[in-house]
XYZ file of C-alpha atoms in Angstrom:
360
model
C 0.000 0.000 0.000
C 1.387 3.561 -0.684
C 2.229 5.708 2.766
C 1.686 9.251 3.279
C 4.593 11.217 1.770
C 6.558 12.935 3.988
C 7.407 16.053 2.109
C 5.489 18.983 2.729
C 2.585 19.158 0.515
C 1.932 22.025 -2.172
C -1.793 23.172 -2.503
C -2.539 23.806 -6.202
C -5.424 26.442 -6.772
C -8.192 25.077 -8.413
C -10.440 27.978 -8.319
C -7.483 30.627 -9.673
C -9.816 32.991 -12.215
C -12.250 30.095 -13.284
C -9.715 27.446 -14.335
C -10.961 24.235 -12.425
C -9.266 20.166 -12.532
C -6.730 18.730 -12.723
C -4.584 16.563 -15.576
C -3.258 13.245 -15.679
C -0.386 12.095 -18.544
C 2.187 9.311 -19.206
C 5.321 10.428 -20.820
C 7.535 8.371 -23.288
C 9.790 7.212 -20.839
C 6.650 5.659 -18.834
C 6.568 9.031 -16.154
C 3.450 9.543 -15.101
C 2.784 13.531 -14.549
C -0.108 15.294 -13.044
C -0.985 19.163 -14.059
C -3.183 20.967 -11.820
C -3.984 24.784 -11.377
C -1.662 27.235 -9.040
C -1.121 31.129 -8.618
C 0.294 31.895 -12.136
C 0.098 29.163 -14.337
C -0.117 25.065 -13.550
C 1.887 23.515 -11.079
C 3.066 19.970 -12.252
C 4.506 16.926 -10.251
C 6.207 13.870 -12.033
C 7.362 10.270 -10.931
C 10.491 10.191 -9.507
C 11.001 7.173 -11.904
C 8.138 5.213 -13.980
C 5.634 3.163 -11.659
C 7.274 4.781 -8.553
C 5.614 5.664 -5.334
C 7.508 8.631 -4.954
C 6.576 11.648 -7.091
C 9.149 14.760 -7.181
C 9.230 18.101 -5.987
C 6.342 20.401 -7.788
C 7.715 22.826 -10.583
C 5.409 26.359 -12.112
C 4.653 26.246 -15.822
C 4.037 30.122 -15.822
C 1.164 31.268 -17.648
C -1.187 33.657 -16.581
C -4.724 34.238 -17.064
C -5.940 30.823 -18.010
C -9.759 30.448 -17.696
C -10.419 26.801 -19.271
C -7.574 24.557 -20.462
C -7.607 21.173 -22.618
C -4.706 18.419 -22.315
C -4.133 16.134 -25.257
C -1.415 13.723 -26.045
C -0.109 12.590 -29.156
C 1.695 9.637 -30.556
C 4.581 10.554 -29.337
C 2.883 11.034 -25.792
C 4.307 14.389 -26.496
C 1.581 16.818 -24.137
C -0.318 19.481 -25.956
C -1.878 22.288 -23.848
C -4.453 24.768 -25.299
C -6.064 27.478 -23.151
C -8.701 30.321 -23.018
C -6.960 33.296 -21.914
C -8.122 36.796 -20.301
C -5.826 39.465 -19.984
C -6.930 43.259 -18.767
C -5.225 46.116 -20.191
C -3.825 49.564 -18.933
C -7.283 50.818 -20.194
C -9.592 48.281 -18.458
C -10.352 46.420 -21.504
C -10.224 42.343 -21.024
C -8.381 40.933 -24.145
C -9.569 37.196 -24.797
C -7.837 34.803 -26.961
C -6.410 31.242 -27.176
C -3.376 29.908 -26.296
C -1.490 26.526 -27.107
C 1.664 25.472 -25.338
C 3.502 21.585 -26.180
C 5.623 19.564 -23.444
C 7.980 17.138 -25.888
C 9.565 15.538 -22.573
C 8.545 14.716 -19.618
C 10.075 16.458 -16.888
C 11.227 18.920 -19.339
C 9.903 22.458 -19.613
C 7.043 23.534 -21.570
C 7.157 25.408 -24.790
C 6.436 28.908 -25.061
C 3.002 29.981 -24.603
C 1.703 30.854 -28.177
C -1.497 32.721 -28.844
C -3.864 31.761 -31.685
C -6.086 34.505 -31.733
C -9.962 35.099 -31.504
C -12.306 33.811 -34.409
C -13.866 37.222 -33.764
C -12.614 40.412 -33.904
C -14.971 42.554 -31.326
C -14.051 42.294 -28.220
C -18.061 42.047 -27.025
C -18.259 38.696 -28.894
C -14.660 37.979 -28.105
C -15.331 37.535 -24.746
C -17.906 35.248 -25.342
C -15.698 32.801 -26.490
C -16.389 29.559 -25.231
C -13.865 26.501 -23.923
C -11.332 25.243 -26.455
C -11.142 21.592 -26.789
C -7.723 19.999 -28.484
C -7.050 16.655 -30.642
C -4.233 15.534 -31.735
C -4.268 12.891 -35.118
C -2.123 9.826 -35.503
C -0.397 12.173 -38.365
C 0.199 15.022 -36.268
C -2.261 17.494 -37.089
C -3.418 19.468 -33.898
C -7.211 20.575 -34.057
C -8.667 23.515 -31.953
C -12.357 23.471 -31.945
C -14.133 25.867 -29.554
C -17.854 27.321 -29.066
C -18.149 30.670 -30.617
C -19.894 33.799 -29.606
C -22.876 32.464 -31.373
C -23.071 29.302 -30.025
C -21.440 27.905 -33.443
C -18.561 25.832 -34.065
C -15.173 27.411 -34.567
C -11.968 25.532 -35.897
C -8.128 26.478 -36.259
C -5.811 23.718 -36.901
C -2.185 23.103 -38.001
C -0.837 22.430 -40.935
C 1.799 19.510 -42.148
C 4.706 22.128 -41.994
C 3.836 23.387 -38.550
C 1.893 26.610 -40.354
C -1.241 27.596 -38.758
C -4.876 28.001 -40.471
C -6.623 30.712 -40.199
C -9.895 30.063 -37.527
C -12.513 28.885 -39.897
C -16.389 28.866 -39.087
C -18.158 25.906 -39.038
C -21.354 27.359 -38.694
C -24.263 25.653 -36.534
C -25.696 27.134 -33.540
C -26.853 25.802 -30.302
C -23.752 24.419 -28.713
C -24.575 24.836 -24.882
C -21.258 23.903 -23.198
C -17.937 21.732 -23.344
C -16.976 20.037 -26.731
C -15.786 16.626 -26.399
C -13.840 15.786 -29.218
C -11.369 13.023 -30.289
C -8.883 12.030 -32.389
C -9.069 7.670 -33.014
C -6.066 5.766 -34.439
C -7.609 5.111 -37.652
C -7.307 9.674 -38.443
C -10.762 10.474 -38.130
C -11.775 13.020 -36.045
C -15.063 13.007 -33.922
C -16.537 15.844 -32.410
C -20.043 15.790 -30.050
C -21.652 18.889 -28.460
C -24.834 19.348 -26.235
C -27.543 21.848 -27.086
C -30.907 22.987 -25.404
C -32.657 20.507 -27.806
C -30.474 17.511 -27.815
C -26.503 16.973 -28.955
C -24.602 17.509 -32.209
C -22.411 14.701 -33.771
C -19.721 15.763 -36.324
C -18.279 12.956 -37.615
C -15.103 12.511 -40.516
C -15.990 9.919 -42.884
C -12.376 9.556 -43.903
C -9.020 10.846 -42.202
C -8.116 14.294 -43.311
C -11.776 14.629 -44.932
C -14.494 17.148 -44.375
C -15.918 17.664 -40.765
C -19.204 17.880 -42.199
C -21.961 19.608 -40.753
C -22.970 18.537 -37.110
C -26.017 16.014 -37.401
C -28.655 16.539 -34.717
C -30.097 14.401 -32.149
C -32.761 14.389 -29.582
C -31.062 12.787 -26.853
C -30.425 14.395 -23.754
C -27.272 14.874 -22.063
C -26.525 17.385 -19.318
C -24.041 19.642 -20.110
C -20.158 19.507 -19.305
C -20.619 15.791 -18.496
C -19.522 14.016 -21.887
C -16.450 11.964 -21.972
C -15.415 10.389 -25.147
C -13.309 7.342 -25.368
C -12.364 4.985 -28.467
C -13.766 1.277 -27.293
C -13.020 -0.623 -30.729
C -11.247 -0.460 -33.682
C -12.577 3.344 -35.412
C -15.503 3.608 -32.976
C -15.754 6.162 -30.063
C -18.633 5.518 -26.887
C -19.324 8.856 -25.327
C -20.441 9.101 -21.653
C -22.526 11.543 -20.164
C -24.681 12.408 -17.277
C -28.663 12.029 -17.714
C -30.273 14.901 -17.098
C -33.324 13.559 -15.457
C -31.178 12.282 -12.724
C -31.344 8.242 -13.924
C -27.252 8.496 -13.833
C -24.483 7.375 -16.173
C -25.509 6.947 -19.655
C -23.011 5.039 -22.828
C -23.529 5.752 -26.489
C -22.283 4.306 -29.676
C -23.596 6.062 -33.115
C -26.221 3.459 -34.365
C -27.380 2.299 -31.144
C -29.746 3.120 -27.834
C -28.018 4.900 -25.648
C -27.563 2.551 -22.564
C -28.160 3.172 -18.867
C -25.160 2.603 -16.490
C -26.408 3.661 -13.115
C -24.418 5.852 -10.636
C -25.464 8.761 -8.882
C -22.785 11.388 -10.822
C -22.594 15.004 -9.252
C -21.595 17.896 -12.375
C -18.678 18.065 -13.774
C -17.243 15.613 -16.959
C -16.920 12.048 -16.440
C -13.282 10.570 -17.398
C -12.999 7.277 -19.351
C -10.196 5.017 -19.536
C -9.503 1.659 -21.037
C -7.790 -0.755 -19.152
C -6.863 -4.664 -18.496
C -8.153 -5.979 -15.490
C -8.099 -9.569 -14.580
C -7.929 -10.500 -18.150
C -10.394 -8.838 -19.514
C -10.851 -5.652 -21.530
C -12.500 -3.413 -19.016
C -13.290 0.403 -19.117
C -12.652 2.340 -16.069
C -14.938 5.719 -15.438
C -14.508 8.091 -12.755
C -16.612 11.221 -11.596
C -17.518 13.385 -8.850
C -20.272 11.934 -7.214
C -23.231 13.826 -5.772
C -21.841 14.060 -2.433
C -18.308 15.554 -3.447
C -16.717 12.118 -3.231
C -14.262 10.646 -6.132
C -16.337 7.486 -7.651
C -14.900 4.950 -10.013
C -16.523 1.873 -11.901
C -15.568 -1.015 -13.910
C -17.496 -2.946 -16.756
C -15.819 -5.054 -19.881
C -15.479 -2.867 -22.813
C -18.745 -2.414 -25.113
C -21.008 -4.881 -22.731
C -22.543 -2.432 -21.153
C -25.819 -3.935 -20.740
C -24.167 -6.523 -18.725
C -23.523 -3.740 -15.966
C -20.883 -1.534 -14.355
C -20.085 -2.208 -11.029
C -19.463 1.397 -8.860
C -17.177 2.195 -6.308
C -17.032 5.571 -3.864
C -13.630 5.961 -2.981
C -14.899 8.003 0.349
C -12.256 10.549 -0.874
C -13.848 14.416 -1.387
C -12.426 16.020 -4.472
C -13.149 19.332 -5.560
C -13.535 19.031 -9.525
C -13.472 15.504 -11.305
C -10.674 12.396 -10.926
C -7.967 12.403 -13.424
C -7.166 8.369 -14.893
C -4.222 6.904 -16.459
C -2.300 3.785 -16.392
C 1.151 3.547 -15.239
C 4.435 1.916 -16.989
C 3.160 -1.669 -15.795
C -0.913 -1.141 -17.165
C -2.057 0.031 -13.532
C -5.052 2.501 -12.927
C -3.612 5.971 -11.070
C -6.476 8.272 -10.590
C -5.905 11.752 -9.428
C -8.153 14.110 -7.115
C -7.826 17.225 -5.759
C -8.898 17.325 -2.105
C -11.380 20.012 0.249
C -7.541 21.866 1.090
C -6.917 21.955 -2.502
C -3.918 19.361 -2.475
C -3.619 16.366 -5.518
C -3.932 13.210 -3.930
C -2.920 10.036 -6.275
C -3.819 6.159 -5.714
C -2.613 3.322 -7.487
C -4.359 0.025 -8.385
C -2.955 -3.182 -6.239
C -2.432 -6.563 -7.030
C -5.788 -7.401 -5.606
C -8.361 -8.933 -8.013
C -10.549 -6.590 -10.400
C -9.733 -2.796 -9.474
C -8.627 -1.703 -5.795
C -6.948 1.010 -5.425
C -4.015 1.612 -2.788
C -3.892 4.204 0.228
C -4.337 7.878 -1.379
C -1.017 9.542 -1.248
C -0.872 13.674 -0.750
C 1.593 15.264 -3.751
Protein backbone atom coordinates (compact mmCIF):
# COMPACT_ATOMS: atom_id res chain seq x y z
CA UNK A 1 0.00 0.00 0.00
CA UNK A 2 1.39 3.56 -0.68
CA UNK A 3 2.23 5.71 2.77
CA UNK A 4 1.69 9.25 3.28
CA UNK A 5 4.59 11.22 1.77
CA UNK A 6 6.56 12.94 3.99
CA UNK A 7 7.41 16.05 2.11
CA UNK A 8 5.49 18.98 2.73
CA UNK A 9 2.59 19.16 0.51
CA UNK A 10 1.93 22.02 -2.17
CA UNK A 11 -1.79 23.17 -2.50
CA UNK A 12 -2.54 23.81 -6.20
CA UNK A 13 -5.42 26.44 -6.77
CA UNK A 14 -8.19 25.08 -8.41
CA UNK A 15 -10.44 27.98 -8.32
CA UNK A 16 -7.48 30.63 -9.67
CA UNK A 17 -9.82 32.99 -12.22
CA UNK A 18 -12.25 30.09 -13.28
CA UNK A 19 -9.71 27.45 -14.34
CA UNK A 20 -10.96 24.23 -12.42
CA UNK A 21 -9.27 20.17 -12.53
CA UNK A 22 -6.73 18.73 -12.72
CA UNK A 23 -4.58 16.56 -15.58
CA UNK A 24 -3.26 13.25 -15.68
CA UNK A 25 -0.39 12.10 -18.54
CA UNK A 26 2.19 9.31 -19.21
CA UNK A 27 5.32 10.43 -20.82
CA UNK A 28 7.54 8.37 -23.29
CA UNK A 29 9.79 7.21 -20.84
CA UNK A 30 6.65 5.66 -18.83
CA UNK A 31 6.57 9.03 -16.15
CA UNK A 32 3.45 9.54 -15.10
CA UNK A 33 2.78 13.53 -14.55
CA UNK A 34 -0.11 15.29 -13.04
CA UNK A 35 -0.98 19.16 -14.06
CA UNK A 36 -3.18 20.97 -11.82
CA UNK A 37 -3.98 24.78 -11.38
CA UNK A 38 -1.66 27.23 -9.04
CA UNK A 39 -1.12 31.13 -8.62
CA UNK A 40 0.29 31.90 -12.14
CA UNK A 41 0.10 29.16 -14.34
CA UNK A 42 -0.12 25.07 -13.55
CA UNK A 43 1.89 23.52 -11.08
CA UNK A 44 3.07 19.97 -12.25
CA UNK A 45 4.51 16.93 -10.25
CA UNK A 46 6.21 13.87 -12.03
CA UNK A 47 7.36 10.27 -10.93
CA UNK A 48 10.49 10.19 -9.51
CA UNK A 49 11.00 7.17 -11.90
CA UNK A 50 8.14 5.21 -13.98
CA UNK A 51 5.63 3.16 -11.66
CA UNK A 52 7.27 4.78 -8.55
CA UNK A 53 5.61 5.66 -5.33
CA UNK A 54 7.51 8.63 -4.95
CA UNK A 55 6.58 11.65 -7.09
CA UNK A 56 9.15 14.76 -7.18
CA UNK A 57 9.23 18.10 -5.99
CA UNK A 58 6.34 20.40 -7.79
CA UNK A 59 7.71 22.83 -10.58
CA UNK A 60 5.41 26.36 -12.11
CA UNK A 61 4.65 26.25 -15.82
CA UNK A 62 4.04 30.12 -15.82
CA UNK A 63 1.16 31.27 -17.65
CA UNK A 64 -1.19 33.66 -16.58
CA UNK A 65 -4.72 34.24 -17.06
CA UNK A 66 -5.94 30.82 -18.01
CA UNK A 67 -9.76 30.45 -17.70
CA UNK A 68 -10.42 26.80 -19.27
CA UNK A 69 -7.57 24.56 -20.46
CA UNK A 70 -7.61 21.17 -22.62
CA UNK A 71 -4.71 18.42 -22.32
CA UNK A 72 -4.13 16.13 -25.26
CA UNK A 73 -1.41 13.72 -26.05
CA UNK A 74 -0.11 12.59 -29.16
CA UNK A 75 1.69 9.64 -30.56
CA UNK A 76 4.58 10.55 -29.34
CA UNK A 77 2.88 11.03 -25.79
CA UNK A 78 4.31 14.39 -26.50
CA UNK A 79 1.58 16.82 -24.14
CA UNK A 80 -0.32 19.48 -25.96
CA UNK A 81 -1.88 22.29 -23.85
CA UNK A 82 -4.45 24.77 -25.30
CA UNK A 83 -6.06 27.48 -23.15
CA UNK A 84 -8.70 30.32 -23.02
CA UNK A 85 -6.96 33.30 -21.91
CA UNK A 86 -8.12 36.80 -20.30
CA UNK A 87 -5.83 39.47 -19.98
CA UNK A 88 -6.93 43.26 -18.77
CA UNK A 89 -5.22 46.12 -20.19
CA UNK A 90 -3.83 49.56 -18.93
CA UNK A 91 -7.28 50.82 -20.19
CA UNK A 92 -9.59 48.28 -18.46
CA UNK A 93 -10.35 46.42 -21.50
CA UNK A 94 -10.22 42.34 -21.02
CA UNK A 95 -8.38 40.93 -24.15
CA UNK A 96 -9.57 37.20 -24.80
CA UNK A 97 -7.84 34.80 -26.96
CA UNK A 98 -6.41 31.24 -27.18
CA UNK A 99 -3.38 29.91 -26.30
CA UNK A 100 -1.49 26.53 -27.11
CA UNK A 101 1.66 25.47 -25.34
CA UNK A 102 3.50 21.58 -26.18
CA UNK A 103 5.62 19.56 -23.44
CA UNK A 104 7.98 17.14 -25.89
CA UNK A 105 9.57 15.54 -22.57
CA UNK A 106 8.54 14.72 -19.62
CA UNK A 107 10.07 16.46 -16.89
CA UNK A 108 11.23 18.92 -19.34
CA UNK A 109 9.90 22.46 -19.61
CA UNK A 110 7.04 23.53 -21.57
CA UNK A 111 7.16 25.41 -24.79
CA UNK A 112 6.44 28.91 -25.06
CA UNK A 113 3.00 29.98 -24.60
CA UNK A 114 1.70 30.85 -28.18
CA UNK A 115 -1.50 32.72 -28.84
CA UNK A 116 -3.86 31.76 -31.68
CA UNK A 117 -6.09 34.51 -31.73
CA UNK A 118 -9.96 35.10 -31.50
CA UNK A 119 -12.31 33.81 -34.41
CA UNK A 120 -13.87 37.22 -33.76
CA UNK A 121 -12.61 40.41 -33.90
CA UNK A 122 -14.97 42.55 -31.33
CA UNK A 123 -14.05 42.29 -28.22
CA UNK A 124 -18.06 42.05 -27.03
CA UNK A 125 -18.26 38.70 -28.89
CA UNK A 126 -14.66 37.98 -28.11
CA UNK A 127 -15.33 37.54 -24.75
CA UNK A 128 -17.91 35.25 -25.34
CA UNK A 129 -15.70 32.80 -26.49
CA UNK A 130 -16.39 29.56 -25.23
CA UNK A 131 -13.87 26.50 -23.92
CA UNK A 132 -11.33 25.24 -26.46
CA UNK A 133 -11.14 21.59 -26.79
CA UNK A 134 -7.72 20.00 -28.48
CA UNK A 135 -7.05 16.66 -30.64
CA UNK A 136 -4.23 15.53 -31.74
CA UNK A 137 -4.27 12.89 -35.12
CA UNK A 138 -2.12 9.83 -35.50
CA UNK A 139 -0.40 12.17 -38.37
CA UNK A 140 0.20 15.02 -36.27
CA UNK A 141 -2.26 17.49 -37.09
CA UNK A 142 -3.42 19.47 -33.90
CA UNK A 143 -7.21 20.58 -34.06
CA UNK A 144 -8.67 23.52 -31.95
CA UNK A 145 -12.36 23.47 -31.95
CA UNK A 146 -14.13 25.87 -29.55
CA UNK A 147 -17.85 27.32 -29.07
CA UNK A 148 -18.15 30.67 -30.62
CA UNK A 149 -19.89 33.80 -29.61
CA UNK A 150 -22.88 32.46 -31.37
CA UNK A 151 -23.07 29.30 -30.03
CA UNK A 152 -21.44 27.90 -33.44
CA UNK A 153 -18.56 25.83 -34.06
CA UNK A 154 -15.17 27.41 -34.57
CA UNK A 155 -11.97 25.53 -35.90
CA UNK A 156 -8.13 26.48 -36.26
CA UNK A 157 -5.81 23.72 -36.90
CA UNK A 158 -2.18 23.10 -38.00
CA UNK A 159 -0.84 22.43 -40.93
CA UNK A 160 1.80 19.51 -42.15
CA UNK A 161 4.71 22.13 -41.99
CA UNK A 162 3.84 23.39 -38.55
CA UNK A 163 1.89 26.61 -40.35
CA UNK A 164 -1.24 27.60 -38.76
CA UNK A 165 -4.88 28.00 -40.47
CA UNK A 166 -6.62 30.71 -40.20
CA UNK A 167 -9.90 30.06 -37.53
CA UNK A 168 -12.51 28.88 -39.90
CA UNK A 169 -16.39 28.87 -39.09
CA UNK A 170 -18.16 25.91 -39.04
CA UNK A 171 -21.35 27.36 -38.69
CA UNK A 172 -24.26 25.65 -36.53
CA UNK A 173 -25.70 27.13 -33.54
CA UNK A 174 -26.85 25.80 -30.30
CA UNK A 175 -23.75 24.42 -28.71
CA UNK A 176 -24.58 24.84 -24.88
CA UNK A 177 -21.26 23.90 -23.20
CA UNK A 178 -17.94 21.73 -23.34
CA UNK A 179 -16.98 20.04 -26.73
CA UNK A 180 -15.79 16.63 -26.40
CA UNK A 181 -13.84 15.79 -29.22
CA UNK A 182 -11.37 13.02 -30.29
CA UNK A 183 -8.88 12.03 -32.39
CA UNK A 184 -9.07 7.67 -33.01
CA UNK A 185 -6.07 5.77 -34.44
CA UNK A 186 -7.61 5.11 -37.65
CA UNK A 187 -7.31 9.67 -38.44
CA UNK A 188 -10.76 10.47 -38.13
CA UNK A 189 -11.78 13.02 -36.05
CA UNK A 190 -15.06 13.01 -33.92
CA UNK A 191 -16.54 15.84 -32.41
CA UNK A 192 -20.04 15.79 -30.05
CA UNK A 193 -21.65 18.89 -28.46
CA UNK A 194 -24.83 19.35 -26.23
CA UNK A 195 -27.54 21.85 -27.09
CA UNK A 196 -30.91 22.99 -25.40
CA UNK A 197 -32.66 20.51 -27.81
CA UNK A 198 -30.47 17.51 -27.82
CA UNK A 199 -26.50 16.97 -28.95
CA UNK A 200 -24.60 17.51 -32.21
CA UNK A 201 -22.41 14.70 -33.77
CA UNK A 202 -19.72 15.76 -36.32
CA UNK A 203 -18.28 12.96 -37.61
CA UNK A 204 -15.10 12.51 -40.52
CA UNK A 205 -15.99 9.92 -42.88
CA UNK A 206 -12.38 9.56 -43.90
CA UNK A 207 -9.02 10.85 -42.20
CA UNK A 208 -8.12 14.29 -43.31
CA UNK A 209 -11.78 14.63 -44.93
CA UNK A 210 -14.49 17.15 -44.37
CA UNK A 211 -15.92 17.66 -40.76
CA UNK A 212 -19.20 17.88 -42.20
CA UNK A 213 -21.96 19.61 -40.75
CA UNK A 214 -22.97 18.54 -37.11
CA UNK A 215 -26.02 16.01 -37.40
CA UNK A 216 -28.65 16.54 -34.72
CA UNK A 217 -30.10 14.40 -32.15
CA UNK A 218 -32.76 14.39 -29.58
CA UNK A 219 -31.06 12.79 -26.85
CA UNK A 220 -30.43 14.39 -23.75
CA UNK A 221 -27.27 14.87 -22.06
CA UNK A 222 -26.52 17.38 -19.32
CA UNK A 223 -24.04 19.64 -20.11
CA UNK A 224 -20.16 19.51 -19.31
CA UNK A 225 -20.62 15.79 -18.50
CA UNK A 226 -19.52 14.02 -21.89
CA UNK A 227 -16.45 11.96 -21.97
CA UNK A 228 -15.42 10.39 -25.15
CA UNK A 229 -13.31 7.34 -25.37
CA UNK A 230 -12.36 4.98 -28.47
CA UNK A 231 -13.77 1.28 -27.29
CA UNK A 232 -13.02 -0.62 -30.73
CA UNK A 233 -11.25 -0.46 -33.68
CA UNK A 234 -12.58 3.34 -35.41
CA UNK A 235 -15.50 3.61 -32.98
CA UNK A 236 -15.75 6.16 -30.06
CA UNK A 237 -18.63 5.52 -26.89
CA UNK A 238 -19.32 8.86 -25.33
CA UNK A 239 -20.44 9.10 -21.65
CA UNK A 240 -22.53 11.54 -20.16
CA UNK A 241 -24.68 12.41 -17.28
CA UNK A 242 -28.66 12.03 -17.71
CA UNK A 243 -30.27 14.90 -17.10
CA UNK A 244 -33.32 13.56 -15.46
CA UNK A 245 -31.18 12.28 -12.72
CA UNK A 246 -31.34 8.24 -13.92
CA UNK A 247 -27.25 8.50 -13.83
CA UNK A 248 -24.48 7.38 -16.17
CA UNK A 249 -25.51 6.95 -19.65
CA UNK A 250 -23.01 5.04 -22.83
CA UNK A 251 -23.53 5.75 -26.49
CA UNK A 252 -22.28 4.31 -29.68
CA UNK A 253 -23.60 6.06 -33.11
CA UNK A 254 -26.22 3.46 -34.37
CA UNK A 255 -27.38 2.30 -31.14
CA UNK A 256 -29.75 3.12 -27.83
CA UNK A 257 -28.02 4.90 -25.65
CA UNK A 258 -27.56 2.55 -22.56
CA UNK A 259 -28.16 3.17 -18.87
CA UNK A 260 -25.16 2.60 -16.49
CA UNK A 261 -26.41 3.66 -13.11
CA UNK A 262 -24.42 5.85 -10.64
CA UNK A 263 -25.46 8.76 -8.88
CA UNK A 264 -22.79 11.39 -10.82
CA UNK A 265 -22.59 15.00 -9.25
CA UNK A 266 -21.59 17.90 -12.38
CA UNK A 267 -18.68 18.06 -13.77
CA UNK A 268 -17.24 15.61 -16.96
CA UNK A 269 -16.92 12.05 -16.44
CA UNK A 270 -13.28 10.57 -17.40
CA UNK A 271 -13.00 7.28 -19.35
CA UNK A 272 -10.20 5.02 -19.54
CA UNK A 273 -9.50 1.66 -21.04
CA UNK A 274 -7.79 -0.76 -19.15
CA UNK A 275 -6.86 -4.66 -18.50
CA UNK A 276 -8.15 -5.98 -15.49
CA UNK A 277 -8.10 -9.57 -14.58
CA UNK A 278 -7.93 -10.50 -18.15
CA UNK A 279 -10.39 -8.84 -19.51
CA UNK A 280 -10.85 -5.65 -21.53
CA UNK A 281 -12.50 -3.41 -19.02
CA UNK A 282 -13.29 0.40 -19.12
CA UNK A 283 -12.65 2.34 -16.07
CA UNK A 284 -14.94 5.72 -15.44
CA UNK A 285 -14.51 8.09 -12.75
CA UNK A 286 -16.61 11.22 -11.60
CA UNK A 287 -17.52 13.39 -8.85
CA UNK A 288 -20.27 11.93 -7.21
CA UNK A 289 -23.23 13.83 -5.77
CA UNK A 290 -21.84 14.06 -2.43
CA UNK A 291 -18.31 15.55 -3.45
CA UNK A 292 -16.72 12.12 -3.23
CA UNK A 293 -14.26 10.65 -6.13
CA UNK A 294 -16.34 7.49 -7.65
CA UNK A 295 -14.90 4.95 -10.01
CA UNK A 296 -16.52 1.87 -11.90
CA UNK A 297 -15.57 -1.02 -13.91
CA UNK A 298 -17.50 -2.95 -16.76
CA UNK A 299 -15.82 -5.05 -19.88
CA UNK A 300 -15.48 -2.87 -22.81
CA UNK A 301 -18.75 -2.41 -25.11
CA UNK A 302 -21.01 -4.88 -22.73
CA UNK A 303 -22.54 -2.43 -21.15
CA UNK A 304 -25.82 -3.94 -20.74
CA UNK A 305 -24.17 -6.52 -18.73
CA UNK A 306 -23.52 -3.74 -15.97
CA UNK A 307 -20.88 -1.53 -14.35
CA UNK A 308 -20.08 -2.21 -11.03
CA UNK A 309 -19.46 1.40 -8.86
CA UNK A 310 -17.18 2.19 -6.31
CA UNK A 311 -17.03 5.57 -3.86
CA UNK A 312 -13.63 5.96 -2.98
CA UNK A 313 -14.90 8.00 0.35
CA UNK A 314 -12.26 10.55 -0.87
CA UNK A 315 -13.85 14.42 -1.39
CA UNK A 316 -12.43 16.02 -4.47
CA UNK A 317 -13.15 19.33 -5.56
CA UNK A 318 -13.53 19.03 -9.53
CA UNK A 319 -13.47 15.50 -11.30
CA UNK A 320 -10.67 12.40 -10.93
CA UNK A 321 -7.97 12.40 -13.42
CA UNK A 322 -7.17 8.37 -14.89
CA UNK A 323 -4.22 6.90 -16.46
CA UNK A 324 -2.30 3.78 -16.39
CA UNK A 325 1.15 3.55 -15.24
CA UNK A 326 4.44 1.92 -16.99
CA UNK A 327 3.16 -1.67 -15.80
CA UNK A 328 -0.91 -1.14 -17.16
CA UNK A 329 -2.06 0.03 -13.53
CA UNK A 330 -5.05 2.50 -12.93
CA UNK A 331 -3.61 5.97 -11.07
CA UNK A 332 -6.48 8.27 -10.59
CA UNK A 333 -5.90 11.75 -9.43
CA UNK A 334 -8.15 14.11 -7.12
CA UNK A 335 -7.83 17.23 -5.76
CA UNK A 336 -8.90 17.33 -2.10
CA UNK A 337 -11.38 20.01 0.25
CA UNK A 338 -7.54 21.87 1.09
CA UNK A 339 -6.92 21.96 -2.50
CA UNK A 340 -3.92 19.36 -2.47
CA UNK A 341 -3.62 16.37 -5.52
CA UNK A 342 -3.93 13.21 -3.93
CA UNK A 343 -2.92 10.04 -6.28
CA UNK A 344 -3.82 6.16 -5.71
CA UNK A 345 -2.61 3.32 -7.49
CA UNK A 346 -4.36 0.02 -8.39
CA UNK A 347 -2.95 -3.18 -6.24
CA UNK A 348 -2.43 -6.56 -7.03
CA UNK A 349 -5.79 -7.40 -5.61
CA UNK A 350 -8.36 -8.93 -8.01
CA UNK A 351 -10.55 -6.59 -10.40
CA UNK A 352 -9.73 -2.80 -9.47
CA UNK A 353 -8.63 -1.70 -5.80
CA UNK A 354 -6.95 1.01 -5.43
CA UNK A 355 -4.02 1.61 -2.79
CA UNK A 356 -3.89 4.20 0.23
CA UNK A 357 -4.34 7.88 -1.38
CA UNK A 358 -1.02 9.54 -1.25
CA UNK A 359 -0.87 13.67 -0.75
CA UNK A 360 1.59 15.26 -3.75
Amino acid sequence: MLGRTVRPAATVAPGVGTLRGIWLARGRDGSLTVYAPAEGGLRRWTETRPGAKDWGQPVLVPIAGLTHLSVTQDVNAYVHFVGRRERRKADGRTVVDVVYAIQYQTGRPVSEWRSLGNPHKDAESAGRLGEPAVVVTPSGMVHIFVRNADGGLALRREQSDGKWRPWNDRRGSGIASTLAAIALASGRIELFATTADGILHWSQQAPGGALGEGRPARLAAAPGSVAVLETGPDRPTYYWTDPAGHGVVAYREGAWPTALGGVPGDGPHTALRALLDGYDCTVLAHRGIDGSAVVGVGVTEDEGNGVWWSDTGVRCLVPPALALDVYGRVVMVVVDDDGIPRVARQTDDPGLTLSEWRRL
